[in-house]
Amino acid sequence: MAEIKATINLPNKQNVELPIKQGSEGFDVIDISQLGSHGYFTFDPGFLSTASCESSITFIDGAKGILLHRGYPIAELAEKSSYLELCYLLLHNELPSTSQMDSFLRNIKSHTIVNEQLVNFFNGFRRDAHPMAMMCGAVAALSSFYHDDIDVNDEAYRITSAMRLISKIPTLAAMSYKYSIGLPFIYPRNDLSYAANFLNMMFAVPSENYQVSPTIEKAMDRIFILHADHEQNASTSTVRLAGSSGANPFACIAAGIASLWGPAHGGANEACLTMLEEIGDVKNIPEFIRRSKDKNDPFRLMGFGHRVYKNFDPRATVMRETCHEVLTELKVNDPLLDVAMELERIALQDEYFVSKKLYPNVDFYSGIIMKAIGIPTSMFTVIFALSRTVGWISHWKEMLEQPGHKIGRPRQLYTGYSQREYKSKAK
């Protein structure tokens, strides 16, 4: 097949031909990598029309509501798979055999405990430190315990690093929560599933046994699955950019956690709960619905619609089912959950929301589930980071394994002073 090219007519009357690359799904892209040699760069704030890399991990079609991991629809993975099987898939490109999965689980369980000196590290934080602040510091500190064998160019090292991070992040997440409420750390239990182990570390206390509900365990595992990866978002791009310099994986993941902490990225489900608190009671909903339809009113319904998905969020359908299972089992008497369920009913029936495709998204349901379970809003983004670690490390690994990868170096449109002579203004 003949190579397809795009032609750009530059102001100097020069015609530049740029190759058009075709992926297996989605938009074709114009390769502008040689445009700089002709004296021009592209300007694309937010990189909304720029493909920063080539990847085979995740595909999103926002217009059609499609999310695929290694070609598998997210709904099928959430229904039929487990989080750790998805981790294997993201890291290795294929679903595991029974023996491969058994080996993978053994590796994960062998790394769940963190060094006891890292336990003492938490004592340096203030008691009122935000859990995400502790996560940024603790994950970056992991590199100080594994500095002797760092070699990002070694395939075995990359896999071992992935195992360490996937295994230890739940331990650190639960530790950040326990420290924030002044309770003893609970060590990992390798006889439990990944989700059940995390719940046990979160809610168990030394003085009594904690029984993990199968329904809550399933819900937690699905939350992990549905947040595992989402293509080239801000935090994933941050991990890739940090990794492009050859930085160690712990530093790269810590950078991703810092990026995720931003309220415009990882704080969506927390913002949803804040909105429910603002509404306060079911009787107040009609007034807030009216305000949400008023373009001149600053109030916005959080947890409805999605920047990427212009139809529906494919993760939300699965999360909705899980949400109702959890609320049915727990029978929680919480006015805010009543508000959430009524908002859901209205959004799925009201012509305004239906016509604008403002359906409840995954953040809406995951926030409700975590509140019902008893997880505080300060931990919502931490759990997002826990889930997303496998996506981040998979992209880091993929980038390093691609031939010819280079350190990231975006260009800029400079609008400051031209060169000028120094003249002191001090008297």
Short mmCIF file of C-alpha atoms in Angstrom, two decimals, residues 53-393:
data_model
loop_
_atom_site.label_atom_id
_atom_site.label_comp_id
_atom_site.label_asym_id
_atom_site.label_seq_id
_atom_site.Cartn_x
_atom_site.Cartn_y
_atom_site.Cartn_z
CA CYS A 53 3.31 8.32 21.67
CA GLU A 54 2.45 5.02 20.03
CA SER A 55 0.74 2.55 22.37
CA SER A 56 -1.02 -0.82 22.21
CA ILE A 57 -2.40 -0.84 25.75
CA THR A 58 -5.72 1.05 25.81
CA PHE A 59 -8.09 2.38 23.15
CA ILE A 60 -10.90 4.87 23.76
CA ASP A 61 -13.60 6.02 21.35
CA GLY A 62 -15.41 8.69 23.33
CA ALA A 63 -18.07 9.28 20.69
CA LYS A 64 -19.14 5.63 20.71
CA GLY A 65 -18.53 4.95 24.41
CA ILE A 66 -15.82 2.35 23.79
CA LEU A 67 -12.98 1.47 26.16
CA LEU A 68 -10.70 -1.45 25.29
CA HIS A 69 -7.73 -2.86 27.21
CA ARG A 70 -5.50 -4.87 24.86
CA GLY A 71 -8.59 -5.26 22.67
CA TYR A 72 -10.97 -6.48 25.39
CA PRO A 73 -14.07 -4.35 26.20
CA ILE A 74 -14.01 -2.98 29.74
CA ALA A 75 -17.49 -4.34 30.51
CA GLU A 76 -16.38 -7.91 29.74
CA LEU A 77 -13.25 -7.54 31.84
CA ALA A 78 -15.24 -6.15 34.77
CA GLU A 79 -17.78 -8.97 34.56
CA LYS A 80 -15.51 -11.95 33.85
CA SER A 81 -12.01 -11.05 35.02
CA SER A 82 -10.29 -9.89 38.21
CA TYR A 83 -8.06 -6.92 38.87
CA LEU A 84 -4.89 -8.99 39.07
CA GLU A 85 -5.70 -10.82 35.85
CA LEU A 86 -6.18 -7.40 34.24
CA CYS A 87 -2.80 -6.37 35.66
CA TYR A 88 -1.21 -9.35 33.92
CA LEU A 89 -3.01 -8.47 30.68
CA LEU A 90 -1.87 -4.82 30.73
CA LEU A 91 1.71 -5.79 31.49
CA HIS A 92 2.04 -8.75 29.11
CA ASN A 93 -0.44 -8.03 26.28
CA GLU A 94 -2.26 -11.37 26.63
CA LEU A 95 -4.49 -13.04 29.20
CA PRO A 96 -2.56 -15.53 31.37
CA SER A 97 -2.79 -19.30 31.38
CA THR A 98 -3.56 -20.99 34.70
CA SER A 99 0.12 -21.61 35.42
CA GLN A 100 1.07 -18.06 34.41
CA MET A 101 -1.61 -16.64 36.68
CA ASP A 102 -0.52 -18.82 39.60
CA SER A 103 3.07 -17.65 39.17
CA PHE A 104 1.94 -14.02 38.88
CA LEU A 105 -0.10 -14.27 42.10
CA ARG A 106 2.86 -15.80 43.96
CA ASN A 107 5.07 -12.93 42.83
CA ILE A 108 2.52 -10.32 43.88
CA LYS A 109 2.09 -11.88 47.33
CA SER A 110 5.85 -12.10 47.87
CA HIS A 111 6.15 -8.30 47.69
CA THR A 112 3.18 -7.06 49.74
CA ILE A 113 5.12 -6.15 52.90
CA VAL A 114 7.13 -2.91 52.96
CA ASN A 115 10.45 -2.52 54.73
CA GLU A 116 9.99 -1.79 58.44
CA GLN A 117 12.10 1.35 58.11
CA LEU A 118 9.46 2.69 55.72
CA VAL A 119 6.89 2.07 58.43
CA ASN A 120 8.89 4.45 60.64
CA PHE A 121 9.03 6.92 57.76
CA PHE A 122 5.36 7.74 58.35
CA ASN A 123 6.16 9.17 61.79
CA GLY A 124 7.67 12.16 60.04
CA PHE A 125 4.30 13.24 58.67
CA ARG A 126 1.93 15.50 60.56
CA ARG A 127 -1.11 13.69 61.91
CA ASP A 128 -3.40 15.84 59.76
CA ALA A 129 -1.42 15.27 56.55
CA HIS A 130 -3.55 14.47 53.52
CA PRO A 131 -3.24 10.78 52.54
CA MET A 132 -2.23 11.77 49.01
CA ALA A 133 0.65 13.83 50.40
CA MET A 134 1.85 10.77 52.31
CA MET A 135 1.46 8.59 49.20
CA CYS A 136 3.62 10.93 47.11
CA GLY A 137 6.39 10.81 49.70
CA ALA A 138 6.16 7.11 50.59
CA VAL A 139 6.12 5.85 46.99
CA ALA A 140 9.08 8.04 46.04
CA ALA A 141 10.88 6.77 49.16
CA LEU A 142 10.58 3.17 47.90
CA SER A 143 13.44 3.94 45.53
CA SER A 144 15.76 4.36 48.53
CA PHE A 145 15.18 0.70 49.44
CA TYR A 146 15.88 -0.66 45.95
CA HIS A 147 18.62 1.65 44.68
CA ASP A 148 21.28 -1.04 44.25
CA ASP A 149 19.60 -2.87 41.38
CA ILE A 150 18.05 -0.02 39.39
CA ASP A 151 18.50 -0.67 35.67
CA VAL A 152 15.51 0.50 33.65
CA ASN A 153 17.06 -0.99 30.51
CA ASP A 154 16.87 -4.51 31.93
CA GLU A 155 13.64 -6.38 31.13
CA ALA A 156 13.78 -8.46 34.32
CA TYR A 157 14.17 -5.30 36.40
CA ARG A 158 11.14 -3.70 34.75
CA ILE A 159 8.96 -6.71 35.59
CA THR A 160 10.26 -6.91 39.16
CA SER A 161 9.57 -3.20 39.62
CA ALA A 162 6.03 -3.67 38.34
CA MET A 163 5.50 -6.51 40.84
CA ARG A 164 6.85 -4.42 43.70
CA LEU A 165 4.67 -1.44 42.92
CA ILE A 166 1.43 -3.34 42.30
CA SER A 167 2.02 -5.30 45.53
CA LYS A 168 3.11 -2.47 47.84
CA ILE A 169 0.82 0.38 46.77
CA PRO A 170 -2.23 -1.11 48.62
CA THR A 171 -0.09 -1.51 51.74
CA LEU A 172 1.08 2.10 51.56
CA ALA A 173 -2.44 3.35 50.78
CA ALA A 174 -3.88 1.59 53.83
CA MET A 175 -0.98 2.85 55.96
CA SER A 176 -1.65 6.43 54.92
CA TYR A 177 -5.27 6.02 56.03
CA LYS A 178 -4.44 4.35 59.35
CA TYR A 179 -1.84 7.00 60.16
CA SER A 180 -4.30 9.81 59.39
CA ILE A 181 -6.78 8.45 61.97
CA GLY A 182 -4.19 7.42 64.57
CA LEU A 183 -4.75 3.66 64.41
CA PRO A 184 -2.09 0.90 64.18
CA PHE A 185 -0.96 -0.31 60.79
CA ILE A 186 -2.36 -3.67 59.71
CA TYR A 187 0.08 -5.90 57.89
CA PRO A 188 -0.88 -7.63 54.61
CA ARG A 189 -2.56 -11.01 54.63
CA ASN A 190 -1.54 -13.10 51.65
CA ASP A 191 -4.33 -15.60 52.23
CA LEU A 192 -6.81 -12.95 51.05
CA SER A 193 -7.54 -11.69 47.55
CA TYR A 194 -6.01 -8.40 46.42
CA ALA A 195 -9.21 -6.43 47.14
CA ALA A 196 -9.99 -8.26 50.40
CA ASN A 197 -6.43 -7.74 51.63
CA PHE A 198 -6.73 -4.00 51.00
CA LEU A 199 -10.08 -3.80 52.81
CA ASN A 200 -8.63 -5.75 55.73
CA MET A 201 -5.65 -3.39 55.99
CA MET A 202 -8.05 -0.45 55.86
CA PHE A 203 -10.65 -1.55 58.40
CA ALA A 204 -9.23 -4.29 60.63
CA VAL A 205 -7.90 -3.48 64.10
CA PRO A 206 -5.60 -5.67 66.24
CA SER A 207 -8.22 -6.12 68.95
CA GLU A 208 -10.77 -7.98 66.84
CA ASN A 209 -11.28 -9.89 63.60
CA TYR A 210 -12.60 -8.20 60.47
CA GLN A 211 -14.74 -10.17 58.07
CA VAL A 212 -14.65 -8.99 54.47
CA SER A 213 -18.07 -9.09 52.80
CA PRO A 214 -17.94 -10.89 49.41
CA THR A 215 -20.18 -8.16 47.93
CA ILE A 216 -17.86 -5.37 49.14
CA GLU A 217 -14.82 -7.36 48.02
CA LYS A 218 -16.31 -7.70 44.54
CA ALA A 219 -17.18 -4.01 44.46
CA MET A 220 -13.65 -3.00 45.46
CA ASP A 221 -12.14 -5.27 42.81
CA ARG A 222 -14.38 -3.69 40.17
CA ILE A 223 -13.41 -0.20 41.26
CA PHE A 224 -9.78 -1.24 40.77
CA ILE A 225 -10.55 -2.72 37.33
CA LEU A 226 -12.53 0.27 36.10
CA HIS A 227 -9.80 2.74 37.06
CA ALA A 228 -6.78 0.66 35.97
CA ASP A 229 -5.94 2.61 32.82
CA HIS A 230 -7.44 5.33 30.67
CA GLU A 231 -5.01 5.97 27.85
CA GLN A 232 -2.85 9.16 27.68
CA ASN A 233 -4.42 11.22 30.47
CA ALA A 234 -2.52 13.81 32.52
CA SER A 235 -1.05 11.43 35.10
CA THR A 236 -0.12 8.74 32.57
CA SER A 237 1.55 11.35 30.37
CA THR A 238 3.39 12.59 33.48
CA VAL A 239 4.71 9.09 34.20
CA ARG A 240 5.83 8.68 30.60
CA LEU A 241 7.55 12.08 30.56
CA ALA A 242 9.35 11.40 33.85
CA GLY A 243 10.31 7.93 32.64
CA SER A 244 11.65 9.26 29.36
CA SER A 245 14.62 10.71 31.27
CA GLY A 246 15.52 7.27 32.63
CA ALA A 247 14.21 8.04 36.11
CA ASN A 248 13.57 5.06 38.39
CA PRO A 249 10.01 3.66 38.33
CA PHE A 250 9.21 4.63 41.93
CA ALA A 251 9.97 8.28 41.18
CA CYS A 252 7.90 8.06 37.99
CA ILE A 253 4.87 6.61 39.78
CA ALA A 254 5.22 9.22 42.54
CA ALA A 255 5.10 11.87 39.80
CA GLY A 256 1.93 10.25 38.44
CA ILE A 257 0.36 10.31 41.90
CA ALA A 258 1.17 14.01 42.23
CA SER A 259 -0.47 14.71 38.87
CA LEU A 260 -3.52 12.64 39.76
CA TRP A 261 -3.95 14.64 42.96
CA GLY A 262 -5.16 17.64 40.95
CA PRO A 263 -8.91 18.23 41.40
CA ALA A 264 -9.43 18.36 37.64
CA HIS A 265 -8.06 14.82 37.30
CA GLY A 266 -8.36 12.40 40.22
CA GLY A 267 -10.70 14.39 42.42
CA ALA A 268 -13.87 13.87 40.39
CA ASN A 269 -15.54 11.36 42.72
CA GLU A 270 -14.61 13.48 45.73
CA ALA A 271 -16.16 16.51 44.00
CA CYS A 272 -19.29 14.43 43.43
CA LEU A 273 -19.64 13.76 47.18
CA THR A 274 -19.05 17.46 47.90
CA MET A 275 -21.91 18.27 45.53
CA LEU A 276 -24.21 15.79 47.27
CA GLU A 277 -23.38 17.47 50.59
CA GLU A 278 -24.23 20.83 49.06
CA ILE A 279 -27.63 19.55 47.92
CA GLY A 280 -28.12 17.98 51.33
CA ASP A 281 -31.63 16.58 51.04
CA VAL A 282 -33.88 15.00 48.41
CA LYS A 283 -36.36 17.87 48.79
CA ASN A 284 -33.67 20.30 47.55
CA ILE A 285 -33.00 18.42 44.32
CA PRO A 286 -35.56 20.25 42.08
CA GLU A 287 -33.90 23.59 42.85
CA PHE A 288 -30.41 22.26 42.05
CA ILE A 289 -31.67 20.59 38.87
CA ARG A 290 -33.09 23.96 37.82
CA ARG A 291 -29.78 25.64 38.58
CA SER A 292 -27.83 23.02 36.62
CA LYS A 293 -29.85 23.89 33.52
CA ASP A 294 -29.19 27.64 33.92
CA LYS A 295 -26.10 28.60 31.91
CA ASN A 296 -25.68 31.72 34.04
CA ASP A 297 -25.56 29.78 37.30
CA PRO A 298 -22.07 28.57 38.36
CA PHE A 299 -23.50 25.39 39.91
CA ARG A 300 -22.67 22.21 37.98
CA LEU A 301 -23.80 18.65 38.59
CA MET A 302 -20.64 16.65 39.26
CA GLY A 303 -20.45 13.00 38.21
CA PHE A 304 -22.59 13.44 35.10
CA GLY A 305 -21.19 13.33 31.57
CA HIS A 306 -17.48 12.96 30.79
CA ARG A 307 -14.87 15.00 28.96
CA VAL A 308 -13.83 12.02 26.85
CA TYR A 309 -17.10 10.10 26.50
CA LYS A 310 -19.63 12.07 24.46
CA ASN A 311 -22.17 9.25 24.56
CA PHE A 312 -21.94 7.26 27.79
CA ASP A 313 -19.15 6.13 30.06
CA PRO A 314 -18.83 2.36 29.40
CA ARG A 315 -17.45 1.88 32.92
CA ALA A 316 -20.56 3.41 34.49
CA THR A 317 -22.94 0.62 33.43
CA VAL A 318 -20.95 -1.97 35.36
CA MET A 319 -20.39 0.39 38.29
CA ARG A 320 -24.10 1.17 38.52
CA GLU A 321 -24.94 -2.51 38.97
CA THR A 322 -22.26 -2.87 41.64
CA CYS A 323 -23.42 0.30 43.37
CA HIS A 324 -26.95 -1.01 43.78
CA GLU A 325 -25.64 -4.39 45.01
CA VAL A 326 -23.61 -2.66 47.72
CA LEU A 327 -26.42 -0.36 48.83
CA THR A 328 -28.84 -3.30 48.96
CA GLU A 329 -26.51 -5.35 51.15
CA LEU A 330 -25.44 -2.60 53.52
CA LYS A 331 -28.86 -0.95 53.88
CA VAL A 332 -27.06 2.28 54.77
CA ASN A 333 -29.29 5.00 56.18
CA ASP A 334 -27.58 8.04 54.71
CA PRO A 335 -29.46 11.08 53.34
CA LEU A 336 -26.68 11.75 50.83
CA LEU A 337 -27.07 8.30 49.28
CA ASP A 338 -30.80 9.00 48.97
CA VAL A 339 -29.93 12.22 47.17
CA ALA A 340 -27.57 10.32 44.85
CA MET A 341 -30.14 7.70 43.90
CA GLU A 342 -32.78 10.33 43.17
CA LEU A 343 -30.31 12.28 41.04
CA GLU A 344 -29.55 9.10 39.13
CA ARG A 345 -33.27 8.49 38.51
CA ILE A 346 -33.80 12.02 37.23
CA ALA A 347 -30.70 12.02 35.01
CA LEU A 348 -31.78 8.80 33.29
CA GLN A 349 -35.31 10.12 32.60
CA ASP A 350 -35.16 13.91 32.31
CA GLU A 351 -35.24 15.02 28.66
CA TYR A 352 -32.61 17.72 29.27
CA PHE A 353 -30.03 15.24 30.58
CA VAL A 354 -30.94 12.53 28.08
CA SER A 355 -30.71 14.89 25.09
CA LYS A 356 -27.32 16.19 26.22
CA LYS A 357 -26.18 12.66 27.14
CA LEU A 358 -25.34 13.73 30.67
CA TYR A 359 -25.45 10.23 32.08
CA PRO A 360 -24.01 9.32 35.50
CA ASN A 361 -20.34 8.42 35.03
CA VAL A 362 -17.99 6.04 36.84
CA ASP A 363 -16.97 8.73 39.35
CA PHE A 364 -20.59 9.20 40.42
CA TYR A 365 -21.05 5.52 41.27
CA SER A 366 -17.58 4.83 42.69
CA GLY A 367 -17.91 7.77 45.06
CA ILE A 368 -21.26 6.48 46.32
CA ILE A 369 -19.87 2.96 46.80
CA MET A 370 -16.83 4.14 48.73
CA LYS A 371 -18.92 6.37 50.96
CA ALA A 372 -21.29 3.49 51.68
CA ILE A 373 -18.36 1.21 52.54
CA GLY A 374 -17.06 3.80 55.00
CA ILE A 375 -14.07 5.12 53.08
CA PRO A 376 -13.56 8.88 53.73
CA THR A 377 -13.41 11.27 50.79
CA SER A 378 -9.75 12.04 51.56
CA MET A 379 -8.97 8.46 50.48
CA PHE A 380 -10.89 8.51 47.19
CA THR A 381 -7.97 9.76 45.10
CA VAL A 382 -5.58 7.42 46.93
CA ILE A 383 -7.69 4.46 45.81
CA PHE A 384 -7.71 5.91 42.29
CA ALA A 385 -3.89 5.99 42.44
CA LEU A 386 -3.81 2.42 43.74
CA SER A 387 -5.97 1.26 40.82
CA ARG A 388 -4.06 3.27 38.20
CA THR A 389 -0.58 2.09 39.25
CA VAL A 390 -0.71 -0.88 36.88
CA GLY A 391 -1.69 1.40 34.00
CA TRP A 392 1.14 3.80 34.78
CA ILE A 393 3.76 1.07 35.09
#
